[in-house]
Amino acid sequence: MSEMQTFGNRPRARALGIAVGALATGEFNAITDVHGVRVGHRTIIQGTGALVPGQGPVRTGVTAIIPHAGDLFLEKITGAVVRINGFGEVTNTQQIDEMGVMEGPIMLTNTMNVPRVADAVMDWAFEHSTDMNVTTWGISPVVAETSDNYLNDGRGRHVHREHVFEAIETARGGVVAEGAVGGGAGMICYEFKGGIGTASRVLPAALGGYTVGVLVQSNFGSRAKLRIDGVPVGRELLDYDERLQRESHGSVIVVVATDAPMTSRQLKRMGMRVAFGLARTGTQGGNTSGDFAICFSTARNRPHHSTTLTLPLTQVVEDGALINTLFDAVAEATEEAVLNSLFQAETMTGRDNRIIHALPLPETVEIMHKYGHHEVHLP
Amino acid sequence: MSEMQTFGNRPRARALGIAVGALATGEFNAITDVHGVRVGHRTIIQGTGALVPGQGPVRTGVTAIIPHAGDLFLEKITGAVVRINGFGEVTNTQQIDEMGVMEGPIMLTNTMNVPRVADAVMDWAFEHSTDMNVTTWGISPVVAETSDNYLNDGRGRHVHREHVFEAIETARGGVVAEGAVGGGAGMICYEFKGGIGTASRVLPAALGGYTVGVLVQSNFGSRAKLRIDGVPVGRELLDYDERLQRESHGSVIVVVATDAPMTSRQLKRMGMRVAFGLARTGTQGGNTSGDFAICFSTARNRPHHSTTLTLPLTQVVEDGALINTLFDAVAEATEEAVLNSLFQAETMTGRDNRIIHALPLPETVEIMHKYGHHEVHLP
Amino acid sequence: MSEMQTFGNRPRARALGIAVGALATGEFNAITDVHGVRVGHRTIIQGTGALVPGQGPVRTGVTAIIPHAGDLFLEKITGAVVRINGFGEVTNTQQIDEMGVMEGPIMLTNTMNVPRVADAVMDWAFEHSTDMNVTTWGISPVVAETSDNYLNDGRGRHVHREHVFEAIETARGGVVAEGAVGGGAGMICYEFKGGIGTASRVLPAALGGYTVGVLVQSNFGSRAKLRIDGVPVGRELLDYDERLQRESHGSVIVVVATDAPMTSRQLKRMGMRVAFGLARTGTQGGNTSGDFAICFSTARNRPHHSTTLTLPLTQVVEDGALINTLFDAVAEATEEAVLNSLFQAETMTGRDNRIIHALPLPETVEIMHKYGHHEVHLP
Amino acid sequence: MSEMQTFGNRPRARALGIAVGALATGEFNAITDVHGVRVGHRTIIQGTGALVPGQGPVRTGVTAIIPHAGDLFLEKITGAVVRINGFGEVTNTQQIDEMGVMEGPIMLTNTMNVPRVADAVMDWAFEHSTDMNVTTWGISPVVAETSDNYLNDGRGRHVHREHVFEAIETARGGVVAEGAVGGGAGMICYEFKGGIGTASRVLPAALGGYTVGVLVQSNFGSRAKLRIDGVPVGRELLDYDERLQRESHGSVIVVVATDAPMTSRQLKRMGMRVAFGLARTGTQGGNTSGDFAICFSTARNRPHHSTTLTLPLTQVVEDGALINTLFDAVAEATEEAVLNSLFQAETMTGRDNRIIHALPLPETVEIMHKYGHHEVHLP
């Protein structure tokens, strides 16, 4: 088993022989396979026992996705946010939709920390620009969230300026830590421990060899619905532990990156395929789900200031196999990224001594066998 | 096996023990389980052999979904159309979105017949109203389409006024004919013969006992992706026959009816779950897919003319189990309706002697067994 | 007075010295100032006296806007449709929004003729393509409408195949007939006779010298609200004639063409400025208004089939004066096109001997003087 | 002149005889005429002279609109946000659109303060709920912004927790302070001093006697375009002072309140009329405008928790005069609210000793006379 298949202490889905979809993965099977994309996490875990609202215990964090190595304000990336179920917040979506671009890093955190993280992104941007809000307008941060209230003291808003800076500044390419890290620290997926997961797909050379990378912050799903490569694993594990009784079906944020040159309209079409990828894991979203796809292309940056009247920009032709294979890539990588968030996350005890178990791997393998998937085995 | 499970000459999915989802079905496991909803088909099959553009062979038709027994113009139904992939036409979607209501029957046909069917709906409405376009405005027909070009002479636009009238006027409740009938006559699903399929779900009494009925006109999917209850049936059947080589991934129209009182905003939320239901059968939609959910509630009709300033209307509370179970019902019934369109449709030979095979049932059962679904058997 | 200012028997607004906005007009002050754009009308006027539903009198027609001289199916234009108030139909808007392109001519007609005109556009496309619906899919016509029920026998759907062909085939550049012609034949604007109006703006050379052309089919507005260059002309003319008592506020279709290279997202932004241009004439749209902006750029055509994976396409930079001046151009040309539809249209008697008067020019001049606009005079 | 016409030291538009539109105003001609709606401002003005980024001078503030007297989290108001030009932020718009409701006060501030104000709203909500983020989810604040960078040190984000609390807790009904107050402190309108403005309309008793109240934070417009009741006041005042040379066209936030029972869909239709109201003052929005309408109805509150499956809710009938008159009310009140922001605001000197002049009233009256509006006079 290569390192790529064991980012954490547990194996990734593919290390067990669970290889959903038909396309090849990138080198790291991660969003960082899209050239230039970096990821940084800051995980914040403090205290145990009974919830003291505003104090702890703390099971939260923040994740930064950095689209490119340049100035993220002056070189805006083409982007789009697609709403799947909108009971949640992604900041500045109207501006992204109006202008077709995003500014700055994409930040993932918990629900109540959105304002503090956005404020810290402003601080960070100010440090990199003496012009901002002096001779030009200010950055419009992109911050998305899911709620870790079940395990974490949400009221405390424990993600501070220094955590945000650290997530941004430690972001790197290559292997991405998954599971209960960064914004995913306190998240729950299909009533097992979830959090951050990532995956990628590379198109054949004849289709341009483009890469699609996905990173999820998974915090959704009722156990009974969980499917792994079509197998009703959740239904078979209903009695595995004391199940979570939550009112809500939770949420998921899915970040989709590609080096294929795509307009914001085309990226919206990509984002719609996220719903299909999620569905393959069993969910259909719930009433209070804040499920969003945040999509960007690294191949169509637009400068903040321009001295020309027009800009030549390349875009994918929407005819033939390329666009359809890009759609395949999004659905496949989304499905696998969710699985990786489950396979990588370890059991966590949080506020009020609530325990969320990791997906049990031996039992999962057994169930896969029961449903004919004999290619699956513990690594 | 009850009659309900063999609407056509072939069994329905449930007759083989394939019972996707967790909720109970309605009496007929059909959209007609929603009280007052009726369905009528007019199938048009003429000629064989080489295509003579504009002449034949003809493998097409039209389906009418009648939302209620009253005047469909004067008593408008609350409705919403959700775009999943918009390479297709549903007439009057902007008006439906603006006003939150639909007028008249919902018609399904092939792509090039949309104008003729819309024109015929006007004729039909005129026959039922001497006021229309004299003292009041005219009807805004709702006509949706998928393309049967592969088997049918699309250019000929063979659906005429009398066919439309017949579909509307023969519409009835109870058992709904499925497969290669009505608008679905010439349609193809996962490269097998598809067409019309339907299914329903009934909520527990504690959740109001509401019914959700779905009817699909299926014309989508590449073989390799087909999943039945999670099992990769398509992948296992790749060598079953000479496969279709189409540029396009095809389209699907999904009509969702419910007697739960839902606003147009709530119906849009329902329509989004159609994407998840479709995804469970393997697809993620293609570049040239015209995939739409057309949703209506029979419990919030709005009169064309009103003498009061305000109208009291009931709506579902979006808190707790009811709304989530309605979402479940949409996803489950959509999945099963697609399966029924495959299970019911029989092999068809069309233009240029092209053959589209029916999904082979013995092989399908065998594959289901291979993947642990021993509850499945030929009826 | 040049010919340009008297397309019809009456003068255009500018011939009276009413020159709204600040930008220069194109040569013809018409949508045809956008290079390659042609307009054709077929006006249908038959019979007088009492309405015989389905028979007459007939006061209707059809207008074709041809975006470029090439094959309108194989070379698709970048386009967008913006809904201002959606109580009306523009066909295939979902597809336009999904794909960012339009196919074929843009047709304007009356409400009930939409299906027949769409069907005729298919006929016309078939005549120009033996492949269509044989080896490729079919055209998705763009047909928009407003209702001429007040003067015309709407039920009769009097626009036939030959009228549509004639409008398309007689389309030409240069001077555009305005007023009660083509699709505008039976239309009413601010309770005066309206119909087709057009105008254009040319940007300074330093901003690329781009042209924006607008063509309206005006059928909206309550008299009391009419403003001409800010002057409350409608309020002053309330007692001019026996006013129309209509339930509805009517509708308007606004076609916006430009040779500036704009994406579909950018064209949506242009379309939003149509609302502002309309507002300058006094309206704010009514409950039953079907007000849409149909926008296209002639500088970013996309081929139906492409042998490359990507396409280099130029777009306007959204920074600085160019984009704002394009917005100015849309608002100005929309305002002036509405005025031209009023200034050009002549009094018409229609069904049931209903008379809709032309905007009275001497009175209008007098009112303009009363409000300080002494630059206005009869030509 | 009544007190109502002189909220500030300068008169309101109506006190000069400028009474745009046709409908009657409410008692205070303010958003507070909608029963239960309260407004609170906290203005922050500190320092003079050269900009020290992050320090000052400070010309900013925050405004709170309180929709009703109950618990703003547990009794959610039916609401909708309409984007006119989306280069700006209103927090949580996706959730509002998905669910059709808003939570908490509506806050207006400057651009860079959005996160801090949102965070403070959370603090405030926590103080009013021990359950929040413990047994239930947290509040989704609604914070909107325009940029006061020209006069203010935007980088400093000078709106703090205590200012937000003060704005919320001092909110009251009746007369609303206008001009350079609260969120409007540093704003600029048509290159004159702008800020907060408000107006209202009351429908006739036969149409239910409903009230529509509007409050704007005006920060938009190029001088040349300014129209007052149709008169080109801005063009006539081009040489009045040294004009602002800004790259941006600025932004405006328009809050629309009504006691008419309207669904979120209907409120979106209301919001669209804001664009028409703004247009009457001359603007068409600019490339970098963040122009939004935030609309709510006080007559359809929805409880956070509900023990029933369905909820009976009343809505306005969209047929006949009521809905159209509500549209009139929005356009009229928006126009007048913008004028009030101009008429009430006084000349301000800000960062770098930049001066923005108040609209000069004597000159304005003179211009109104020149254009025939002899009913206008200084009070």
Short mmCIF file of C-alpha atoms in Angstrom, two decimals, chain D residues 93 200 211 248 302 361:
data_model
loop_
_atom_site.label_atom_id
_atom_site.label_comp_id
_atom_site.label_asym_id
_atom_site.label_seq_id
_atom_site.Cartn_x
_atom_site.Cartn_y
_atom_site.Cartn_z
CA THR D 93 -29.06 35.00 0.85
CA SER D 200 -43.83 54.67 2.68
CA THR D 211 -48.59 49.62 3.97
CA SER D 248 -17.07 52.79 -9.22
CA ARG D 302 -43.16 31.16 10.65
CA LEU D 361 -31.64 72.93 -2.24
#
